[in-house]
Amino acid sequence: MIFIRVIGFSVVVLLCYTLFANILPQVQSNPPEDDEPIAAGEMDMAAMIDWGEKLFSGKGTCTLCHNNLGRAPDLLEMDLATAFDERLNDDRYEGEAKSEEGAVAVETYLRESLVEPSVYVVAGFGKKGSDDKVSPMPDVSGAPISLSEPQVNALIAFLQSRAGMEATVPLPEAGDAEADAEDEEEEGPAETAEAAIEKFTCGACHDLAESGADVGPKLNGIGQRLGVDGLRKAILDPNADIAEGFEPDAMPSDYAEQMRISELNLIIDYLMNLPESGGQ
Ligand code: HEC
Ligand code: HEC
């Protein structure tokens, strides 16, 4: 009977779907997930170093400045062991690592570089007019980069390992890494201008949200000068027009690929309303 055949066929089709539905997700979740941070308390030093490498170009946004454009020392290219040795033996170095030796001294030097960048400023890289006393680098544990202590440790471990030395940082304790895993989950689109500006770390270079940064120009009153279209162009195609007194290639030029239109519009609205002076 046709009726029975139709039922029989439907059952077979249904079975196939059920089988596939059961098999597919297992197949997909089998390969180890690279980006998945290792559970709390289980991280060894090798995993810390890997984590640091990811943070360097990811959440840490270190490559915004540490690249081959000359704004900051090119940490991934230079001979780190020699550089750290020179810094620590420089008469201008007055930090805590003075009384330490070897990899431990380098750990202290790196921790200062990351969270108190003005303790020692690499010659020629200081803020304009500061005589290399003030670093243009933000404290990476504060806004806008906001790294946790285990994340700072992971970056230090990564840089120690790049310098060919033992990584001496403490490993995360149970609980630490889990909190960080949540931090690193892919965020959805930012819903407010402040969140979008934080997500794209504009405040690392521009004096936004009281960051005081001056790698890029002040953006007060920029709306009146550039208008909506000009702002869109300045953000998506920063090398088309270079702000007076600044070098090309200093601002990331891949925001067009990274931003949602909604995020771009929030930022443009915010900049359009940024008053000429003060009160940011
Ligand atoms: C807004 C630009 C900027 C960002 C973002 C930035 N840095 Fe820097 N960094 C600098 C500049 C400029 C210097 C050189 C001046 C100084 O010594 O503080 C520097 C210096 C350093 C030094 C000392 C280098 C040396 O040659 O002794 C280290 C280490 C360092 N940064 C690590 C990092 C890491 C890791 C990150 C990401 C978490 C980061 N930086 C993010 C601008 C930046
Ligand atoms: C790594 C540093 C850096 C980051 C991060 C950065 N900028 Fe910039 N920005 C600059 C520099 C340097 C200039 C000046 C050179 C130029 O015009 O391209 C600039 C120029 C601009 C200008 C044009 C200013 C003028 O006077 O014409 C605007 C607008 C701007 N940035 C907005 C943003 C926004 C919004 C973000 C975040 C989504 C951002 N920038 C992130 C460094 C940065």
CSV table of C-alpha atoms and ligand atoms in Angstrom, one decimal:
chain,number,residue,atom,x,y,z
A,1,MET,CA,0.0,0.0,0.0
A,2,ILE,CA,1.2,3.5,-0.9
A,3,PHE,CA,0.2,4.8,2.5
A,4,ILE,CA,2.5,2.4,4.3
A,5,ARG,CA,5.3,3.1,1.9
A,6,VAL,CA,5.0,6.8,2.5
A,7,ILE,CA,5.0,6.3,6.2
A,8,GLY,CA,8.0,3.9,5.9
A,9,PHE,CA,9.9,6.5,3.8
A,10,SER,CA,9.2,9.3,6.2
A,11,VAL,CA,10.4,7.2,9.1
A,12,VAL,CA,13.6,6.4,7.3
A,13,VAL,CA,14.1,10.1,6.4
A,14,LEU,CA,13.4,11.1,10.0
A,15,LEU,CA,15.9,8.5,11.2
A,16,CYS,CA,18.5,9.8,8.9
A,17,TYR,CA,18.0,13.3,10.2
A,18,THR,CA,18.2,12.1,13.8
A,19,LEU,CA,21.4,10.2,13.1
A,20,PHE,CA,23.0,13.1,11.4
A,21,ALA,CA,21.9,15.5,14.1
A,22,ASN,CA,23.5,13.2,16.6
A,23,ILE,CA,26.7,12.6,14.7
A,24,LEU,CA,27.5,16.0,13.3
A,25,PRO,CA,27.9,18.1,16.5
A,26,GLN,CA,30.2,15.4,17.9
A,27,VAL,CA,32.3,15.4,14.8
A,28,GLN,CA,32.6,19.2,15.0
A,29,SER,CA,33.5,19.4,18.6
A,30,ASN,CA,36.1,16.7,18.4
A,31,PRO,CA,39.2,18.7,17.3
A,32,PRO,CA,40.7,20.5,20.3
A,33,GLU,CA,39.6,24.1,20.3
A,34,ASP,CA,42.6,26.4,20.0
A,35,ASP,CA,40.9,29.5,21.4
A,36,GLU,CA,39.4,27.8,24.4
A,37,PRO,CA,41.4,28.9,27.4
A,38,ILE,CA,42.5,26.0,29.7
A,39,ALA,CA,40.5,25.5,32.8
A,40,ALA,CA,41.4,27.3,36.1
A,41,GLY,CA,44.3,25.8,38.0
A,42,GLU,CA,45.3,23.6,35.1
A,43,MET,CA,47.4,26.0,33.2
A,44,ASP,CA,51.2,25.2,32.9
A,45,MET,CA,53.8,27.7,31.7
A,46,ALA,CA,53.7,26.6,28.1
A,47,ALA,CA,49.9,27.4,28.1
A,48,MET,CA,50.6,30.7,29.7
A,49,ILE,CA,53.1,31.6,27.0
A,50,ASP,CA,50.6,30.6,24.3
A,51,TRP,CA,47.9,32.7,26.0
A,52,GLY,CA,50.3,35.7,26.1
A,53,GLU,CA,50.9,35.4,22.4
A,54,LYS,CA,47.2,35.5,21.7
A,55,LEU,CA,46.7,38.5,24.0
A,56,PHE,CA,49.6,40.4,22.4
A,57,SER,CA,47.7,40.8,19.1
A,58,GLY,CA,44.2,40.2,20.5
A,59,LYS,CA,42.7,41.7,23.6
A,60,GLY,CA,46.0,43.4,24.6
A,61,THR,CA,46.0,45.4,21.3
A,62,CYS,CA,49.8,45.6,21.7
A,63,THR,CA,50.4,45.3,18.0
A,64,LEU,CA,48.5,48.6,17.5
A,65,CYS,CA,51.7,50.3,18.6
A,66,HIS,CA,54.4,47.6,18.7
A,67,ASN,CA,54.8,47.0,15.0
A,68,ASN,CA,57.3,48.1,12.3
A,69,LEU,CA,56.0,51.6,12.0
A,70,GLY,CA,58.4,53.1,14.5
A,71,ARG,CA,55.8,54.4,17.1
A,72,ALA,CA,57.1,51.9,19.7
A,73,PRO,CA,59.9,49.3,19.9
A,74,ASP,CA,59.1,46.4,17.5
A,75,LEU,CA,58.9,43.8,20.3
A,76,LEU,CA,58.3,40.9,17.9
A,77,GLU,CA,61.3,41.7,15.7
A,78,MET,CA,64.0,43.0,18.0
A,79,ASP,CA,66.6,41.1,20.0
A,80,LEU,CA,64.7,41.2,23.3
A,81,ALA,CA,67.5,39.7,25.5
A,82,THR,CA,70.0,42.3,24.5
A,83,ALA,CA,67.4,45.1,24.7
A,84,PHE,CA,66.3,44.2,28.3
A,85,ASP,CA,69.9,43.9,29.3
A,86,GLU,CA,70.6,47.4,28.0
A,87,ARG,CA,67.5,48.9,29.7
A,88,LEU,CA,68.4,47.3,33.1
A,89,ASN,CA,72.0,48.6,32.9
A,90,ASP,CA,71.0,52.1,31.7
A,91,ASP,CA,71.8,54.8,34.2
A,92,ARG,CA,68.3,56.2,33.7
A,93,TYR,CA,66.7,53.0,35.0
A,94,GLU,CA,65.5,53.6,38.5
A,95,GLY,CA,62.9,50.8,38.9
A,96,GLU,CA,62.6,47.9,41.3
A,97,ALA,CA,64.6,45.4,39.1
A,98,LYS,CA,67.8,47.2,40.0
A,99,SER,CA,68.3,44.9,43.0
A,100,GLU,CA,67.4,41.7,41.0
A,101,GLU,CA,69.2,39.4,38.6
A,102,GLY,CA,68.5,37.5,35.4
A,103,ALA,CA,65.0,36.4,34.4
A,104,VAL,CA,63.5,37.7,37.6
A,105,ALA,CA,64.8,41.2,36.9
A,106,VAL,CA,63.4,41.0,33.4
A,107,GLU,CA,60.0,39.9,34.9
A,108,THR,CA,60.0,43.0,37.1
A,109,TYR,CA,61.1,45.3,34.2
A,110,LEU,CA,58.3,43.9,32.0
A,111,ARG,CA,55.7,44.3,34.7
A,112,GLU,CA,56.7,47.9,35.1
A,113,SER,CA,56.7,48.4,31.4
A,114,LEU,CA,53.1,47.1,31.3
A,115,VAL,CA,51.4,48.7,34.3
A,116,GLU,CA,53.7,51.7,35.1
A,117,PRO,CA,55.1,52.5,31.7
A,118,SER,CA,56.7,55.8,32.8
A,119,VAL,CA,59.0,54.1,35.4
A,120,TYR,CA,61.4,53.8,32.4
A,121,VAL,CA,60.9,55.2,29.0
A,122,VAL,CA,62.9,53.8,26.1
A,123,ALA,CA,65.1,56.7,24.7
A,124,GLY,CA,63.4,58.5,21.9
A,125,PHE,CA,59.9,57.1,22.6
A,126,GLY,CA,58.7,59.5,25.3
A,127,LYS,CA,55.7,61.8,25.0
A,128,LYS,CA,56.5,64.9,23.0
A,129,GLY,CA,58.2,67.5,25.2
A,130,SER,CA,58.6,65.1,28.2
A,131,ASP,CA,62.3,64.5,27.6
A,132,ASP,CA,61.6,60.7,27.7
A,133,LYS,CA,60.2,61.0,31.2
A,134,VAL,CA,56.5,60.2,30.3
A,135,SER,CA,55.6,57.1,28.2
A,136,PRO,CA,52.8,57.4,25.6
A,137,MET,CA,51.9,53.8,26.4
A,138,PRO,CA,48.8,53.3,28.6
A,139,ASP,CA,48.8,51.2,31.8
A,140,VAL,CA,47.4,48.0,30.3
A,141,SER,CA,45.6,47.0,33.5
A,142,GLY,CA,43.5,50.2,33.3
A,143,ALA,CA,40.9,51.3,30.7
A,144,PRO,CA,40.8,51.1,27.8
A,145,ILE,CA,42.8,47.8,27.5
A,146,SER,CA,41.8,46.6,31.0
A,147,LEU,CA,43.9,43.4,31.3
A,148,SER,CA,43.6,41.2,34.4
A,149,GLU,CA,46.6,40.3,36.5
A,150,PRO,CA,46.8,36.7,35.0
A,151,GLN,CA,46.6,38.3,31.6
A,152,VAL,CA,49.5,40.6,32.4
A,153,ASN,CA,51.4,37.6,33.7
A,154,ALA,CA,50.7,35.7,30.5
A,155,LEU,CA,52.1,38.6,28.4
A,156,ILE,CA,55.2,38.8,30.6
A,157,ALA,CA,55.7,35.0,30.2
A,158,PHE,CA,55.3,35.4,26.4
A,159,LEU,CA,57.9,38.2,26.2
A,160,GLN,CA,60.3,36.3,28.5
A,161,SER,CA,60.1,33.3,26.3
A,162,ARG,CA,60.7,35.4,23.2
A,163,ALA,CA,63.8,36.7,24.9
A,164,GLY,CA,64.9,33.0,25.2
A,165,MET,CA,64.7,32.9,29.0
A,166,GLU,CA,62.8,31.0,31.6
A,167,ALA,CA,59.3,32.4,32.3
A,168,THR,CA,59.2,33.2,36.0
A,169,VAL,CA,55.6,34.6,36.5
A,170,PRO,CA,53.1,33.0,38.9
A,171,LEU,CA,50.6,30.6,37.2
A,172,PRO,CA,46.9,31.5,37.6
A,173,GLU,CA,45.2,30.1,40.7
A,174,ALA,CA,41.9,28.2,40.4
A,175,GLY,CA,39.2,30.7,39.8
A,176,ASP,CA,41.4,33.3,38.0
A,177,ALA,CA,41.5,31.7,34.6
A,178,GLU,CA,37.8,31.1,34.6
A,179,ALA,CA,37.0,34.7,35.1
A,180,ASP,CA,39.4,35.4,32.2
A,181,ALA,CA,37.7,32.9,30.0
A,182,GLU,CA,34.5,34.8,30.3
A,183,ASP,CA,36.3,38.0,29.4
A,184,GLU,CA,37.6,36.6,26.2
A,185,GLU,CA,34.4,35.3,24.8
A,186,GLU,CA,33.5,36.9,21.6
A,187,GLU,CA,31.5,40.0,22.4
A,188,GLY,CA,28.4,40.9,20.5
A,189,PRO,CA,28.1,44.4,18.9
A,190,ALA,CA,28.6,47.2,21.3
A,191,GLU,CA,25.4,48.9,22.3
A,192,THR,CA,26.6,52.3,23.5
A,193,ALA,CA,29.2,54.7,22.1
A,194,GLU,CA,31.3,54.3,25.2
A,195,ALA,CA,31.3,50.5,24.8
A,196,ALA,CA,32.2,50.8,21.1
A,197,ILE,CA,35.1,53.2,21.9
A,198,GLU,CA,36.3,50.8,24.5
A,199,LYS,CA,36.0,47.8,22.3
A,200,PHE,CA,38.1,49.3,19.5
A,201,THR,CA,40.5,50.9,22.0
A,202,CYS,CA,40.3,54.4,20.5
A,203,GLY,CA,41.3,55.8,23.9
A,204,ALA,CA,44.7,54.0,23.7
A,205,CYS,CA,45.7,56.8,21.3
A,206,HIS,CA,43.1,59.6,21.5
A,207,ASP,CA,42.2,61.5,24.6
A,208,LEU,CA,38.8,59.9,24.9
A,209,ALA,CA,37.0,59.0,28.2
A,210,GLU,CA,39.7,60.8,30.1
A,211,SER,CA,42.4,58.5,28.9
A,212,GLY,CA,44.8,61.4,28.4
A,213,ALA,CA,46.5,59.5,25.5
A,214,ASP,CA,48.2,61.7,22.9
A,215,VAL,CA,49.5,59.2,20.2
A,216,GLY,CA,46.7,60.6,18.0
A,217,PRO,CA,45.2,64.1,17.8
A,218,LYS,CA,42.6,65.5,20.3
A,219,LEU,CA,39.2,64.9,18.9
A,220,ASN,CA,37.4,67.7,20.6
A,221,GLY,CA,35.2,69.7,18.2
A,222,ILE,CA,36.1,67.2,15.4
A,223,GLY,CA,32.5,66.9,14.4
A,224,GLN,CA,32.2,70.6,13.4
A,225,ARG,CA,35.5,70.3,11.4
A,226,LEU,CA,34.9,67.0,9.6
A,227,GLY,CA,31.1,66.4,9.6
A,228,VAL,CA,29.6,63.0,9.5
A,229,ASP,CA,31.0,62.0,6.2
A,230,GLY,CA,34.5,63.2,7.1
A,231,LEU,CA,34.4,61.3,10.3
A,232,ARG,CA,33.3,58.1,8.6
A,233,LYS,CA,36.3,58.5,6.2
A,234,ALA,CA,38.7,59.4,9.0
A,235,ILE,CA,37.8,56.1,10.9
A,236,LEU,CA,37.4,53.7,8.0
A,237,ASP,CA,40.2,55.1,5.7
A,238,PRO,CA,42.6,56.9,8.1
A,239,ASN,CA,45.3,57.2,5.5
A,240,ALA,CA,43.2,59.1,3.0
A,241,ASP,CA,43.8,62.4,4.9
A,242,ILE,CA,46.4,62.7,7.6
A,243,ALA,CA,45.8,65.1,10.5
A,244,GLU,CA,48.3,67.9,10.6
A,245,GLY,CA,51.4,67.1,12.5
A,246,PHE,CA,50.9,63.3,12.5
A,247,GLU,CA,52.4,60.5,10.4
A,248,PRO,CA,50.4,58.3,8.1
A,249,ASP,CA,49.9,54.6,9.1
A,250,ALA,CA,49.6,55.4,12.8
A,251,MET,CA,46.0,54.6,13.1
A,252,PRO,CA,44.7,51.1,12.4
A,253,SER,CA,43.2,50.9,8.9
A,254,ASP,CA,41.1,47.7,9.3
A,255,TYR,CA,38.2,49.1,11.3
A,256,ALA,CA,36.1,48.7,8.1
A,257,GLU,CA,36.4,45.0,8.5
A,258,GLN,CA,36.0,44.9,12.2
A,259,MET,CA,33.1,47.3,13.0
A,260,ARG,CA,29.4,46.9,12.5
A,261,ILE,CA,27.6,49.8,10.9
A,262,SER,CA,25.7,50.2,14.2
A,263,GLU,CA,29.0,50.6,16.1
A,264,LEU,CA,30.4,53.0,13.6
A,265,ASN,CA,27.3,55.1,13.8
A,266,LEU,CA,27.4,55.2,17.6
A,267,ILE,CA,31.0,56.4,17.5
A,268,ILE,CA,30.3,59.0,14.8
A,269,ASP,CA,27.3,60.3,16.9
A,270,TYR,CA,29.5,60.5,19.9
A,271,LEU,CA,32.3,62.4,18.1
A,272,MET,CA,29.7,64.7,16.5
A,273,ASN,CA,28.6,65.8,20.0
A,274,LEU,CA,32.1,66.0,21.6
A,275,PRO,CA,32.4,69.6,22.8
A,276,GLU,CA,35.1,71.9,21.5
A,277,SER,CA,37.0,71.6,24.9
A,278,GLY,CA,36.8,69.9,28.2
A,279,GLY,CA,34.0,67.7,29.5
A,280,GLN,CA,34.7,64.5,27.6
B,1,HEC,C1,49.3,53.3,22.4
B,1,HEC,C2,50.5,52.6,22.0
B,1,HEC,C3,51.0,51.4,22.8
B,1,HEC,C4,50.2,50.3,23.2
B,1,HEC,C5,48.8,50.0,22.9
B,1,HEC,C6,51.2,49.4,23.9
B,1,HEC,N1,52.4,50.0,24.0
B,1,HEC,FE1,54.1,49.1,24.8
B,1,HEC,N2,55.1,50.8,24.5
B,1,HEC,C7,54.7,51.9,23.7
B,1,HEC,C8,55.7,52.9,23.6
B,1,HEC,C9,55.7,54.2,22.8
B,1,HEC,C10,56.8,52.3,24.3
B,1,HEC,C11,58.2,53.0,24.5
B,1,HEC,C12,58.2,54.0,25.6
B,1,HEC,C13,58.3,53.3,26.9
B,1,HEC,O1,59.4,52.7,27.2
B,1,HEC,O2,57.4,53.3,27.7
B,1,HEC,C14,56.4,51.1,24.8
B,1,HEC,C15,57.2,50.2,25.6
B,1,HEC,C16,56.9,48.9,25.9
B,1,HEC,C17,57.8,48.0,26.5
B,1,HEC,C18,59.3,48.2,26.8
B,1,HEC,C19,60.0,47.9,25.5
B,1,HEC,C20,61.5,48.0,25.6
B,1,HEC,O3,62.1,48.1,24.5
B,1,HEC,O4,62.1,48.0,26.7
B,1,HEC,C21,57.2,46.8,26.6
B,1,HEC,C22,57.7,45.5,27.2
B,1,HEC,C23,55.8,47.0,26.1
B,1,HEC,N3,55.7,48.3,25.7
B,1,HEC,C24,54.8,46.0,26.1
B,1,HEC,C25,53.5,46.2,25.6
B,1,HEC,C26,52.5,45.2,25.6
B,1,HEC,C27,52.7,43.8,26.1
B,1,HEC,C28,51.4,45.8,25.2
B,1,HEC,C29,50.0,45.2,25.0
B,1,HEC,C30,49.4,44.7,26.3
B,1,HEC,C31,51.7,47.2,24.8
B,1,HEC,N4,53.0,47.4,25.1
B,1,HEC,C32,50.8,48.1,24.3
B,1,HEC,C33,53.4,52.1,23.2
B,1,HEC,C34,52.3,51.2,23.3
B,2,HEC,C1,47.1,53.2,17.4
B,2,HEC,C2,46.7,54.5,17.6
B,2,HEC,C3,45.2,54.9,17.2
B,2,HEC,C4,44.1,54.2,17.5
B,2,HEC,C5,43.9,52.9,18.2
B,2,HEC,C6,43.0,55.1,16.9
B,2,HEC,N1,43.5,56.2,16.3
B,2,HEC,FE1,42.5,57.7,15.4
B,2,HEC,N2,44.3,58.5,14.8
B,2,HEC,C7,45.5,58.1,15.2
B,2,HEC,C8,46.5,59.0,14.6
B,2,HEC,C9,48.0,59.0,14.9
B,2,HEC,C10,45.8,60.0,13.9
B,2,HEC,C11,46.4,61.1,13.0
B,2,HEC,C12,46.9,60.6,11.7
B,2,HEC,C13,45.8,60.4,10.7
B,2,HEC,O1,45.0,61.3,10.5
B,2,HEC,O2,45.6,59.2,10.2
B,2,HEC,C14,44.4,59.6,14.0
B,2,HEC,C15,43.3,60.3,13.4
B,2,HEC,C16,42.0,60.2,13.7
B,2,HEC,C17,40.9,61.1,13.3
B,2,HEC,C18,41.1,62.3,12.4
B,2,HEC,C19,41.5,63.4,13.3
B,2,HEC,C20,41.7,64.7,12.5
B,2,HEC,O3,42.1,65.7,13.2
B,2,HEC,O4,41.6,64.8,11.3
B,2,HEC,C21,39.8,60.6,13.8
B,2,HEC,C22,38.4,61.1,13.6
B,2,HEC,C23,40.1,59.4,14.6
B,2,HEC,N3,41.5,59.2,14.5
B,2,HEC,C24,39.2,58.6,15.3
B,2,HEC,C25,39.5,57.4,15.9
B,2,HEC,C26,38.5,56.5,16.4
B,2,HEC,C27,37.0,56.7,16.5
B,2,HEC,C28,39.2,55.4,16.9
B,2,HEC,C29,38.6,54.1,17.4
B,2,HEC,C30,37.6,53.5,16.7
B,2,HEC,C31,40.6,55.6,16.6
B,2,HEC,N4,40.8,56.8,16.0
B,2,HEC,C32,41.7,54.7,17.0
B,2,HEC,C33,45.8,57.1,16.0
B,2,HEC,C34,44.9,56.1,16.5
